[in-house]
Amino acid sequence: MSYLEWPEVYRKLGVKPVINAQSWVTVLGGSIMRKEVLEAMNDASKVFVDMIELNKSAGKFIAKICNSEAGLVTNGCASAQVLMSAACMTGEDDYKVEKLPNTGGMKNEIIIFKGQRNRYDKAFETSGAIIKEFGTEEGATEEDLISMISNKTCAIAYVIMPFYKPGIGLEKTIEIAHKNSIPVILDAAAEIPPRSNLHRFINMGVDMVAFSGGKGIGGPQSSGILAGREDLINSAFKNSLNLHSNIACVGRPMKVSKENIIGLVTALELYLDSNEEEEYQSWKEKSEYIKNQLKDIPYLDIKIENTPTDRQGTQPVLYFHNDWKGKSPEKIREEMINGDPPIYLGVGGSNLYEYMGEINIVMTNVMEGEEIIIADRLNKLLR
Ligand SMILES: *Cc1c(COP(=O)(O)O)cnc(C)c1O
């Protein structure tokens, strides 16, 4: 048995805790909520409330933080994506809301740069919309985008995630979309921190943006943030619950509980009150510890990187030279997972030609002292 605390609730089910150096990934449980968040959720669970009123008030809180006209707490970023696409098709028309996912008679095409297709964009189609790609996996021109726009276009989607290409870039995308009176919807699920991104994309002009609540912010794993234009958020809300005069809607399976709304709001408050520099500093210290422990291994370069768009938080990246003779990065990752406790590391992503592979060690979810265990285990496998 490992030294990790094994809470009774998991022990009962035989499910063991793991060390998460892979980031806020869903498959390892997102993030850990602060004690105050759990206390607030506990308080929230003690009484009944009017859910429309609660949703609206929480939405105003989100809007204030995101500097947007309106906001909504959603059941994860992926739900926010479903609601963004639904909103762009239905507007505030009850008849259309009720009709989805049947999109007959509606604008139902969402345009996206081919290089930004990803395993989450299914959520844009869950509402009934159809995705249309422009450009190639490598790049695109403004003309590629313009030629895809038609009277069926309901939105242009843009995605920011590690190692994904910008295509023509967000600014140009917004410019072209708005010239054609089409909204831009942005999936920026894991782009917080930095905290400034909460309002940055809105200030750039996106019509709606979606973030995960259960990643960097530390809210409930199944919570998310949707912020943007008032008319669009109103229609997202209409599509999100069947609280409104018995209108059936596609968002019903993604309802947010009162506890999760309060959890997200509380997590966001605490998150904004905490110091970003200190947070990065603690990740940097842990990174340096690991780098020092693993120094002087031939054919292995270790760099501490802080490139917010590609790396989540300051972290050490192990680069294996083409001449590397030891265990492959894949094998090392596998043996780290098979150890006790299981340790999950990042899968790299930069694919530099002078290296055969890489392993990144994401510090955002590594708890005090776990960096020592990670370094010890790696040392055994690498030397
Ligand atoms: C995590 C993620 C999502 C899904 O977010 P949830 O909050 O888990 O629903 C969507 N898009 C991207 C780019 C992500 O990283």
mmCIF file of C-alpha atoms and ligand atoms in Angstrom:
data_model
loop_
_atom_site.group_PDB
_atom_site.id
_atom_site.type_symbol
_atom_site.label_atom_id
_atom_site.label_comp_id
_atom_site.label_asym_id
_atom_site.label_seq_id
_atom_site.Cartn_x
_atom_site.Cartn_y
_atom_site.Cartn_z
ATOM 1 C CA MET A 1 0.000 0.000 0.000
ATOM 2 C CA SER A 2 1.231 3.475 -0.806
ATOM 3 C CA TYR A 3 1.755 6.335 1.649
ATOM 4 C CA LEU A 4 -1.123 8.266 -0.060
ATOM 5 C CA GLU A 5 -4.146 8.768 2.133
ATOM 6 C CA TRP A 6 -6.816 6.305 1.029
ATOM 7 C CA PRO A 7 -10.188 7.806 1.923
ATOM 8 C CA GLU A 8 -12.705 5.292 3.232
ATOM 9 C CA VAL A 9 -15.236 6.201 0.519
ATOM 10 C CA TYR A 10 -12.806 4.962 -2.132
ATOM 11 C CA ARG A 11 -11.384 2.124 -0.029
ATOM 12 C CA LYS A 12 -14.884 0.670 0.295
ATOM 13 C CA LEU A 13 -15.013 0.399 -3.475
ATOM 14 C CA GLY A 14 -11.421 -0.764 -3.809
ATOM 15 C CA VAL A 15 -10.470 2.304 -5.864
ATOM 16 C CA LYS A 16 -6.926 3.513 -5.140
ATOM 17 C CA PRO A 17 -5.752 7.128 -5.212
ATOM 18 C CA VAL A 18 -3.117 8.150 -7.785
ATOM 19 C CA ILE A 19 -0.565 10.937 -8.154
ATOM 20 C CA ASN A 20 -1.683 13.299 -10.887
ATOM 21 C CA ALA A 21 1.188 14.918 -12.781
ATOM 22 C CA GLN A 22 -0.800 14.910 -16.003
ATOM 23 C CA SER A 23 -2.883 18.066 -15.455
ATOM 24 C CA TRP A 24 -6.587 18.681 -14.841
ATOM 25 C CA VAL A 25 -7.575 15.750 -16.946
ATOM 26 C CA THR A 26 -11.087 14.418 -16.618
ATOM 27 C CA VAL A 27 -9.902 10.817 -16.437
ATOM 28 C CA LEU A 28 -8.008 11.494 -13.190
ATOM 29 C CA GLY A 29 -10.750 13.536 -11.558
ATOM 30 C CA GLY A 30 -10.257 17.124 -12.769
ATOM 31 C CA SER A 31 -9.078 19.095 -9.762
ATOM 32 C CA ILE A 32 -9.250 19.072 -5.974
ATOM 33 C CA MET A 33 -11.760 21.489 -4.462
ATOM 34 C CA ARG A 34 -10.726 23.689 -1.564
ATOM 35 C CA LYS A 35 -12.254 23.012 1.820
ATOM 36 C CA GLU A 36 -14.241 26.276 1.647
ATOM 37 C CA VAL A 37 -15.818 25.183 -1.636
ATOM 38 C CA LEU A 38 -17.018 21.951 -0.077
ATOM 39 C CA GLU A 39 -18.358 23.812 2.954
ATOM 40 C CA ALA A 40 -20.302 26.172 0.712
ATOM 41 C CA MET A 41 -21.743 23.211 -1.204
ATOM 42 C CA ASN A 42 -22.692 21.598 2.070
ATOM 43 C CA ASP A 43 -24.529 24.772 3.128
ATOM 44 C CA ALA A 44 -26.224 24.976 -0.253
ATOM 45 C CA SER A 45 -27.572 21.470 0.149
ATOM 46 C CA LYS A 46 -29.588 22.288 3.257
ATOM 47 C CA VAL A 47 -32.467 24.271 1.729
ATOM 48 C CA PHE A 48 -34.575 24.477 -1.409
ATOM 49 C CA VAL A 49 -34.279 27.456 -3.722
ATOM 50 C CA ASP A 50 -35.865 28.781 -6.896
ATOM 51 C CA MET A 51 -33.431 27.424 -9.489
ATOM 52 C CA ILE A 52 -34.262 30.085 -12.068
ATOM 53 C CA GLU A 53 -33.418 32.808 -9.585
ATOM 54 C CA LEU A 54 -30.219 31.015 -8.532
ATOM 55 C CA ASN A 55 -29.110 30.479 -12.134
ATOM 56 C CA LYS A 56 -29.745 34.123 -12.983
ATOM 57 C CA SER A 57 -27.888 35.484 -9.967
ATOM 58 C CA ALA A 58 -24.927 33.166 -10.483
ATOM 59 C CA GLY A 59 -24.934 34.215 -14.140
ATOM 60 C CA LYS A 60 -24.663 37.876 -13.137
ATOM 61 C CA PHE A 61 -21.712 37.019 -10.920
ATOM 62 C CA ILE A 62 -20.015 35.254 -13.849
ATOM 63 C CA ALA A 63 -20.726 38.208 -16.135
ATOM 64 C CA LYS A 64 -19.116 40.642 -13.731
ATOM 65 C CA ILE A 65 -15.945 38.561 -13.509
ATOM 66 C CA CYS A 66 -15.751 37.944 -17.250
ATOM 67 C CA ASN A 67 -16.611 41.530 -18.157
ATOM 68 C CA SER A 68 -19.393 40.166 -20.343
ATOM 69 C CA GLU A 69 -23.010 41.211 -20.775
ATOM 70 C CA ALA A 70 -24.230 37.939 -19.294
ATOM 71 C CA GLY A 71 -23.117 34.584 -17.937
ATOM 72 C CA LEU A 72 -24.296 31.121 -17.004
ATOM 73 C CA VAL A 73 -22.969 28.280 -14.848
ATOM 74 C CA THR A 74 -22.990 25.079 -16.900
ATOM 75 C CA ASN A 75 -22.342 21.417 -16.297
ATOM 76 C CA GLY A 76 -18.733 21.531 -17.545
ATOM 77 C CA CYS A 77 -17.229 23.266 -20.549
ATOM 78 C CA ALA A 78 -18.593 20.584 -22.867
ATOM 79 C CA SER A 79 -22.170 21.429 -21.812
ATOM 80 C CA ALA A 80 -21.409 25.082 -22.412
ATOM 81 C CA GLN A 81 -20.362 24.067 -25.942
ATOM 82 C CA VAL A 82 -23.686 22.294 -26.515
ATOM 83 C CA LEU A 83 -25.554 25.357 -25.259
ATOM 84 C CA MET A 84 -23.471 27.796 -27.328
ATOM 85 C CA SER A 85 -24.289 25.970 -30.523
ATOM 86 C CA ALA A 86 -27.954 25.562 -29.558
ATOM 87 C CA ALA A 87 -28.194 29.276 -28.758
ATOM 88 C CA CYS A 88 -26.718 30.258 -32.119
ATOM 89 C CA MET A 89 -29.343 28.187 -33.915
ATOM 90 C CA THR A 90 -32.487 29.007 -31.927
ATOM 91 C CA GLY A 91 -31.991 32.528 -30.689
ATOM 92 C CA GLU A 92 -34.740 33.173 -28.134
ATOM 93 C CA ASP A 93 -37.437 31.524 -30.275
ATOM 94 C CA ASP A 94 -39.292 29.006 -28.068
ATOM 95 C CA TYR A 95 -40.505 27.076 -31.080
ATOM 96 C CA LYS A 96 -36.934 26.494 -32.277
ATOM 97 C CA VAL A 97 -35.700 25.632 -28.775
ATOM 98 C CA GLU A 98 -38.366 22.970 -28.545
ATOM 99 C CA LYS A 99 -37.532 21.618 -31.990
ATOM 100 C CA LEU A 100 -33.827 20.877 -31.433
ATOM 101 C CA PRO A 101 -32.000 18.617 -32.166
ATOM 102 C CA ASN A 102 -34.117 18.769 -35.319
ATOM 103 C CA THR A 103 -32.687 21.820 -37.072
ATOM 104 C CA GLY A 104 -35.050 21.982 -40.043
ATOM 105 C CA GLY A 105 -35.559 25.595 -41.100
ATOM 106 C CA MET A 106 -32.693 26.905 -38.959
ATOM 107 C CA LYS A 107 -29.172 28.016 -39.744
ATOM 108 C CA ASN A 108 -27.310 24.971 -38.477
ATOM 109 C CA GLU A 109 -23.696 25.041 -39.711
ATOM 110 C CA ILE A 110 -20.756 25.768 -37.420
ATOM 111 C CA ILE A 111 -17.522 26.559 -39.215
ATOM 112 C CA ILE A 112 -14.215 25.554 -37.652
ATOM 113 C CA PHE A 113 -10.562 25.519 -38.766
ATOM 114 C CA LYS A 114 -9.575 21.928 -39.651
ATOM 115 C CA GLY A 115 -6.406 22.167 -37.512
ATOM 116 C CA GLN A 116 -8.545 22.797 -34.427
ATOM 117 C CA ARG A 117 -10.807 19.755 -34.723
ATOM 118 C CA ASN A 118 -10.613 17.864 -31.439
ATOM 119 C CA ARG A 119 -12.296 15.217 -29.355
ATOM 120 C CA TYR A 120 -14.502 17.730 -27.562
ATOM 121 C CA ASP A 121 -16.065 19.407 -30.588
ATOM 122 C CA LYS A 122 -18.704 16.647 -30.762
ATOM 123 C CA ALA A 123 -20.402 18.799 -28.133
ATOM 124 C CA PHE A 124 -21.086 21.465 -30.788
ATOM 125 C CA GLU A 125 -22.990 18.830 -32.779
ATOM 126 C CA THR A 126 -24.895 17.380 -29.835
ATOM 127 C CA SER A 127 -27.487 20.120 -30.234
ATOM 128 C CA GLY A 128 -28.082 19.098 -33.852
ATOM 129 C CA ALA A 129 -25.655 21.471 -35.565
ATOM 130 C CA ILE A 130 -23.260 20.307 -38.270
ATOM 131 C CA ILE A 131 -19.553 21.129 -38.279
ATOM 132 C CA LYS A 132 -18.005 22.447 -41.514
ATOM 133 C CA GLU A 133 -14.218 22.621 -41.720
ATOM 134 C CA PHE A 134 -12.057 25.149 -43.524
ATOM 135 C CA GLY A 135 -8.350 25.015 -44.376
ATOM 136 C CA THR A 136 -6.100 21.976 -43.878
ATOM 137 C CA GLU A 137 -4.724 20.454 -40.693
ATOM 138 C CA GLU A 138 -1.664 22.646 -41.123
ATOM 139 C CA GLY A 139 -3.149 26.036 -41.812
ATOM 140 C CA ALA A 140 -5.756 28.196 -43.460
ATOM 141 C CA THR A 141 -6.230 31.513 -45.199
ATOM 142 C CA GLU A 142 -8.884 34.167 -44.683
ATOM 143 C CA GLU A 143 -10.305 33.183 -48.076
ATOM 144 C CA ASP A 144 -10.703 29.581 -46.892
ATOM 145 C CA LEU A 145 -12.925 30.822 -44.078
ATOM 146 C CA ILE A 146 -14.846 33.361 -46.140
ATOM 147 C CA SER A 147 -15.624 30.777 -48.824
ATOM 148 C CA MET A 148 -17.276 28.514 -46.226
ATOM 149 C CA ILE A 149 -19.676 31.181 -44.961
ATOM 150 C CA SER A 150 -23.226 30.769 -46.277
ATOM 151 C CA ASN A 151 -26.805 31.495 -45.277
ATOM 152 C CA LYS A 152 -26.683 28.202 -43.312
ATOM 153 C CA THR A 153 -23.845 29.413 -41.071
ATOM 154 C CA CYS A 154 -24.965 29.923 -37.453
ATOM 155 C CA ALA A 155 -21.545 30.360 -35.806
ATOM 156 C CA ILE A 156 -17.793 30.176 -36.214
ATOM 157 C CA ALA A 157 -16.123 28.083 -33.518
ATOM 158 C CA TYR A 158 -12.564 28.597 -32.307
ATOM 159 C CA VAL A 159 -10.569 26.382 -29.950
ATOM 160 C CA ILE A 160 -7.585 27.199 -27.777
ATOM 161 C CA MET A 161 -5.791 24.179 -26.347
ATOM 162 C CA PRO A 162 -2.187 23.037 -25.892
ATOM 163 C CA PHE A 163 -0.245 22.564 -29.145
ATOM 164 C CA TYR A 164 -3.230 23.411 -31.326
ATOM 165 C CA LYS A 165 -2.622 25.705 -34.259
ATOM 166 C CA PRO A 166 -4.159 29.155 -34.419
ATOM 167 C CA GLY A 167 -5.065 28.969 -38.128
ATOM 168 C CA ILE A 168 -5.863 32.535 -39.137
ATOM 169 C CA GLY A 169 -5.903 33.524 -35.450
ATOM 170 C CA LEU A 170 -8.708 34.585 -33.150
ATOM 171 C CA GLU A 171 -8.575 38.292 -34.040
ATOM 172 C CA LYS A 172 -9.001 37.748 -37.774
ATOM 173 C CA THR A 173 -11.684 35.141 -37.121
ATOM 174 C CA ILE A 174 -13.674 37.652 -35.083
ATOM 175 C CA GLU A 175 -13.217 40.348 -37.718
ATOM 176 C CA ILE A 176 -14.478 38.171 -40.574
ATOM 177 C CA ALA A 177 -17.326 36.712 -38.512
ATOM 178 C CA HIS A 178 -18.612 40.096 -37.418
ATOM 179 C CA LYS A 179 -18.390 41.525 -40.917
ATOM 180 C CA ASN A 180 -20.825 38.756 -41.816
ATOM 181 C CA SER A 181 -22.953 39.163 -38.658
ATOM 182 C CA ILE A 182 -22.019 35.702 -37.407
ATOM 183 C CA PRO A 183 -21.167 35.021 -33.751
ATOM 184 C CA VAL A 184 -17.801 33.572 -32.690
ATOM 185 C CA ILE A 185 -17.976 30.858 -30.028
ATOM 186 C CA LEU A 186 -14.793 29.918 -28.194
ATOM 187 C CA ASP A 187 -13.787 26.745 -26.375
ATOM 188 C CA ALA A 188 -11.096 27.847 -23.900
ATOM 189 C CA ALA A 189 -11.754 25.026 -21.411
ATOM 190 C CA ALA A 190 -8.311 24.749 -19.852
ATOM 191 C CA GLU A 191 -6.970 28.261 -20.521
ATOM 192 C CA ILE A 192 -7.236 29.375 -16.903
ATOM 193 C CA PRO A 193 -4.799 30.234 -15.392
ATOM 194 C CA PRO A 194 -3.933 32.908 -16.281
ATOM 195 C CA ARG A 195 -6.877 34.519 -14.502
ATOM 196 C CA SER A 196 -6.801 37.362 -17.022
ATOM 197 C CA ASN A 197 -8.157 35.001 -19.688
ATOM 198 C CA LEU A 198 -11.516 35.127 -17.892
ATOM 199 C CA HIS A 199 -12.103 38.510 -19.543
ATOM 200 C CA ARG A 200 -9.430 38.629 -22.245
ATOM 201 C CA PHE A 201 -11.350 36.791 -24.961
ATOM 202 C CA ILE A 202 -14.564 38.682 -24.259
ATOM 203 C CA ASN A 203 -12.615 41.928 -24.510
ATOM 204 C CA MET A 204 -11.220 40.747 -27.849
ATOM 205 C CA GLY A 205 -14.791 40.449 -29.104
ATOM 206 C CA VAL A 206 -15.824 36.792 -28.966
ATOM 207 C CA ASP A 207 -19.591 36.478 -28.650
ATOM 208 C CA MET A 208 -19.455 33.576 -26.197
ATOM 209 C CA VAL A 209 -16.640 31.780 -24.391
ATOM 210 C CA ALA A 210 -16.684 28.532 -22.416
ATOM 211 C CA PHE A 211 -14.327 27.456 -19.619
ATOM 212 C CA SER A 212 -14.168 24.389 -17.402
ATOM 213 C CA GLY A 213 -14.999 24.997 -13.741
ATOM 214 C CA GLY A 214 -13.267 21.820 -12.634
ATOM 215 C CA LYS A 215 -9.803 22.495 -14.024
ATOM 216 C CA GLY A 216 -7.587 25.434 -13.012
ATOM 217 C CA ILE A 217 -10.378 27.182 -11.096
ATOM 218 C CA GLY A 218 -10.861 24.258 -8.715
ATOM 219 C CA GLY A 219 -14.646 24.105 -8.809
ATOM 220 C CA PRO A 220 -16.758 20.944 -8.986
ATOM 221 C CA GLN A 221 -15.515 18.623 -11.743
ATOM 222 C CA SER A 222 -18.842 18.865 -13.510
ATOM 223 C CA SER A 223 -19.125 22.641 -13.556
ATOM 224 C CA GLY A 224 -18.359 25.149 -16.261
ATOM 225 C CA ILE A 225 -18.598 28.799 -17.206
ATOM 226 C CA LEU A 226 -20.358 30.325 -20.165
ATOM 227 C CA ALA A 227 -19.999 34.064 -20.701
ATOM 228 C CA GLY A 228 -20.955 36.408 -23.511
ATOM 229 C CA ARG A 229 -23.633 38.435 -25.264
ATOM 230 C CA GLU A 230 -26.880 38.860 -23.374
ATOM 231 C CA ASP A 231 -29.242 37.682 -26.131
ATOM 232 C CA LEU A 232 -27.125 34.585 -26.759
ATOM 233 C CA ILE A 233 -26.765 33.721 -23.079
ATOM 234 C CA ASN A 234 -30.536 34.133 -22.685
ATOM 235 C CA SER A 235 -31.063 31.631 -25.453
ATOM 236 C CA ALA A 236 -28.403 29.313 -24.002
ATOM 237 C CA PHE A 237 -30.335 29.424 -20.735
ATOM 238 C CA LYS A 238 -33.598 28.645 -22.529
ATOM 239 C CA ASN A 239 -31.903 25.633 -24.063
ATOM 240 C CA SER A 240 -30.443 24.551 -20.748
ATOM 241 C CA LEU A 241 -33.350 23.614 -18.483
ATOM 242 C CA ASN A 242 -36.957 22.819 -19.018
ATOM 243 C CA LEU A 243 -37.939 25.193 -16.268
ATOM 244 C CA HIS A 244 -39.369 27.688 -18.708
ATOM 245 C CA SER A 245 -43.062 27.182 -19.398
ATOM 246 C CA ASN A 246 -42.533 23.477 -20.025
ATOM 247 C CA ILE A 247 -40.394 23.922 -23.111
ATOM 248 C CA ALA A 248 -38.501 20.702 -23.789
ATOM 249 C CA CYS A 249 -34.839 21.350 -24.542
ATOM 250 C CA VAL A 250 -31.573 19.664 -25.505
ATOM 251 C CA GLY A 251 -29.776 20.905 -22.394
ATOM 252 C CA ARG A 252 -31.976 19.047 -19.926
ATOM 253 C CA PRO A 253 -29.556 16.125 -19.464
ATOM 254 C CA MET A 254 -26.861 18.621 -18.451
ATOM 255 C CA LYS A 255 -28.557 20.354 -15.537
ATOM 256 C CA VAL A 256 -26.387 21.935 -12.848
ATOM 257 C CA SER A 257 -27.301 21.215 -9.233
ATOM 258 C CA LYS A 258 -27.689 24.021 -6.707
ATOM 259 C CA GLU A 259 -24.653 22.630 -4.884
ATOM 260 C CA ASN A 260 -22.526 22.767 -8.039
ATOM 261 C CA ILE A 261 -23.629 26.319 -8.853
ATOM 262 C CA ILE A 262 -22.634 27.441 -5.359
ATOM 263 C CA GLY A 263 -19.440 25.380 -5.553
ATOM 264 C CA LEU A 264 -18.378 27.023 -8.799
ATOM 265 C CA VAL A 265 -19.210 30.539 -7.602
ATOM 266 C CA THR A 266 -17.287 29.982 -4.361
ATOM 267 C CA ALA A 267 -14.308 28.406 -6.144
ATOM 268 C CA LEU A 268 -14.174 31.332 -8.530
ATOM 269 C CA GLU A 269 -14.244 33.879 -5.698
ATOM 270 C CA LEU A 270 -11.420 32.110 -3.851
ATOM 271 C CA TYR A 271 -9.481 31.654 -7.052
ATOM 272 C CA LEU A 272 -9.583 35.355 -7.855
ATOM 273 C CA ASP A 273 -8.549 36.188 -4.296
ATOM 274 C CA SER A 274 -5.506 33.928 -4.418
ATOM 275 C CA ASN A 275 -2.154 34.986 -5.768
ATOM 276 C CA GLU A 276 -1.247 33.805 -9.248
ATOM 277 C CA GLU A 277 2.462 34.534 -8.886
ATOM 278 C CA GLU A 278 2.693 32.451 -5.726
ATOM 279 C CA GLU A 279 0.907 29.646 -7.492
ATOM 280 C CA TYR A 280 3.412 29.703 -10.377
ATOM 281 C CA GLN A 281 6.282 30.013 -7.904
ATOM 282 C CA SER A 282 5.283 26.845 -6.074
ATOM 283 C CA TRP A 283 5.068 24.966 -9.387
ATOM 284 C CA LYS A 284 8.494 26.329 -10.285
ATOM 285 C CA GLU A 285 10.056 25.161 -7.014
ATOM 286 C CA LYS A 286 8.712 21.651 -7.442
ATOM 287 C CA SER A 287 9.924 21.683 -11.058
ATOM 288 C CA GLU A 288 13.417 22.690 -9.980
ATOM 289 C CA TYR A 289 13.509 19.979 -7.365
ATOM 290 C CA ILE A 290 12.743 17.331 -9.980
ATOM 291 C CA LYS A 291 15.199 18.811 -12.457
ATOM 292 C CA ASN A 292 17.985 18.728 -9.838
ATOM 293 C CA GLN A 293 17.253 15.176 -8.845
ATOM 294 C CA LEU A 294 17.450 14.015 -12.449
ATOM 295 C CA LYS A 295 20.504 15.966 -13.538
ATOM 296 C CA ASP A 296 23.474 14.575 -15.489
ATOM 297 C CA ILE A 297 21.651 11.733 -17.157
ATOM 298 C CA PRO A 298 23.265 11.321 -20.593
ATOM 299 C CA TYR A 299 21.079 12.022 -23.611
ATOM 300 C CA LEU A 300 18.345 13.514 -21.470
ATOM 301 C CA ASP A 301 17.630 17.261 -21.472
ATOM 302 C CA ILE A 302 15.392 18.722 -18.808
ATOM 303 C CA LYS A 303 13.899 22.146 -19.356
ATOM 304 C CA ILE A 304 11.616 24.060 -17.068
ATOM 305 C CA GLU A 305 8.985 25.593 -19.288
ATOM 306 C CA ASN A 306 6.385 28.252 -18.793
ATOM 307 C CA THR A 307 4.576 28.653 -22.089
ATOM 308 C CA PRO A 308 0.953 29.209 -21.081
ATOM 309 C CA THR A 309 -0.683 28.306 -24.386
ATOM 310 C CA ASP A 310 1.079 24.942 -24.639
ATOM 311 C CA ARG A 311 2.039 23.991 -21.094
ATOM 312 C CA GLN A 312 -0.354 24.143 -18.179
ATOM 313 C CA GLY A 313 1.612 25.956 -15.484
ATOM 314 C CA THR A 314 5.391 25.985 -14.972
ATOM 315 C CA GLN A 315 6.675 22.441 -15.391
ATOM 316 C CA PRO A 316 9.766 20.329 -16.136
ATOM 317 C CA VAL A 317 9.880 18.685 -19.555
ATOM 318 C CA LEU A 318 12.146 15.690 -20.140
ATOM 319 C CA TYR A 319 13.472 15.565 -23.702
ATOM 320 C CA PHE A 320 14.971 12.246 -24.846
ATOM 321 C CA HIS A 321 17.700 12.584 -27.479
ATOM 322 C CA ASN A 322 17.571 10.451 -30.587
ATOM 323 C CA ASP A 323 20.660 8.654 -29.171
ATOM 324 C CA TRP A 324 18.830 7.749 -25.959
ATOM 325 C CA LYS A 325 19.452 4.063 -25.162
ATOM 326 C CA GLY A 326 17.296 3.578 -22.064
ATOM 327 C CA LYS A 327 13.633 2.733 -21.728
ATOM 328 C CA SER A 328 11.409 4.575 -24.164
ATOM 329 C CA PRO A 329 9.324 7.484 -22.887
ATOM 330 C CA GLU A 330 6.186 5.393 -23.493
ATOM 331 C CA LYS A 331 7.599 2.519 -21.433
ATOM 332 C CA ILE A 332 8.595 4.874 -18.624
ATOM 333 C CA ARG A 333 5.143 6.404 -18.524
ATOM 334 C CA GLU A 334 3.622 2.951 -18.413
ATOM 335 C CA GLU A 335 5.887 1.779 -15.568
ATOM 336 C CA MET A 336 5.130 4.935 -13.584
ATOM 337 C CA ILE A 337 1.423 4.104 -13.848
ATOM 338 C CA ASN A 338 2.004 0.478 -12.891
ATOM 339 C CA GLY A 339 3.899 1.442 -9.714
ATOM 340 C CA ASP A 340 2.457 1.997 -6.249
ATOM 341 C CA PRO A 341 1.050 4.570 -6.076
ATOM 342 C CA PRO A 342 0.279 4.956 -9.762
ATOM 343 C CA ILE A 343 1.855 8.165 -11.103
ATOM 344 C CA TYR A 344 0.426 9.743 -14.236
ATOM 345 C CA LEU A 345 2.737 11.967 -16.313
ATOM 346 C CA GLY A 346 2.074 14.180 -19.319
ATOM 347 C CA VAL A 347 2.310 12.887 -22.864
ATOM 348 C CA GLY A 348 4.444 15.727 -24.240
ATOM 349 C CA GLY A 349 3.263 17.361 -27.409
ATOM 350 C CA SER A 350 5.985 19.480 -28.981
ATOM 351 C CA ASN A 351 7.385 16.668 -31.209
ATOM 352 C CA LEU A 352 10.763 18.319 -31.823
ATOM 353 C CA TYR A 353 12.769 16.522 -34.498
ATOM 354 C CA GLU A 354 16.016 16.403 -32.519
ATOM 355 C CA TYR A 355 14.356 14.299 -29.819
ATOM 356 C CA MET A 356 12.817 10.836 -29.968
ATOM 357 C CA GLY A 357 10.240 11.757 -27.391
ATOM 358 C CA GLU A 358 9.346 13.754 -24.312
ATOM 359 C CA ILE A 359 7.608 13.505 -20.981
ATOM 360 C CA ASN A 360 6.172 16.559 -19.271
ATOM 361 C CA ILE A 361 5.461 16.616 -15.574
ATOM 362 C CA VAL A 362 2.526 18.908 -14.922
ATOM 363 C CA MET A 363 2.757 20.486 -11.478
ATOM 364 C CA THR A 364 -0.696 22.015 -11.203
ATOM 365 C CA ASN A 365 -2.142 19.009 -9.359
ATOM 366 C CA VAL A 366 0.991 17.686 -7.673
ATOM 367 C CA MET A 367 0.505 18.024 -3.921
ATOM 368 C CA GLU A 368 3.132 18.951 -1.366
ATOM 369 C CA GLY A 369 5.788 16.245 -1.201
ATOM 370 C CA GLU A 370 4.590 14.291 -4.198
ATOM 371 C CA GLU A 371 7.391 15.789 -6.297
ATOM 372 C CA ILE A 372 9.828 13.772 -4.157
ATOM 373 C CA ILE A 373 8.077 10.506 -4.957
ATOM 374 C CA ILE A 374 7.914 11.399 -8.654
ATOM 375 C CA ALA A 375 11.644 12.210 -8.775
ATOM 376 C CA ASP A 376 12.638 9.038 -6.858
ATOM 377 C CA ARG A 377 10.618 6.782 -9.095
ATOM 378 C CA LEU A 378 11.864 8.484 -12.275
ATOM 379 C CA ASN A 379 15.454 8.263 -11.094
ATOM 380 C CA LYS A 380 15.162 4.484 -10.824
ATOM 381 C CA LEU A 381 13.685 4.160 -14.287
ATOM 382 C CA LEU A 382 15.980 6.612 -16.047
ATOM 383 C CA ARG A 383 19.414 5.636 -14.674
HETATM 384 C C1 LIG B 1 -11.415 19.741 -20.800
HETATM 385 C C2 LIG B 1 -11.798 20.278 -22.117
HETATM 386 C C3 LIG B 1 -13.149 20.303 -22.522
HETATM 387 C C4 LIG B 1 -14.253 19.700 -21.686
HETATM 388 O O1 LIG B 1 -14.423 20.400 -20.499
HETATM 389 P P1 LIG B 1 -15.330 19.817 -19.316
HETATM 390 O O2 LIG B 1 -15.348 20.917 -18.314
HETATM 391 O O3 LIG B 1 -14.643 18.587 -18.813
HETATM 392 O O4 LIG B 1 -16.664 19.518 -19.871
HETATM 393 C C5 LIG B 1 -13.457 20.876 -23.720
HETATM 394 N N1 LIG B 1 -12.512 21.411 -24.528
HETATM 395 C C6 LIG B 1 -11.196 21.395 -24.184
HETATM 396 C C7 LIG B 1 -10.196 22.022 -25.103
HETATM 397 C C8 LIG B 1 -10.794 20.817 -22.965
HETATM 398 O O5 LIG B 1 -9.508 20.815 -22.616
#
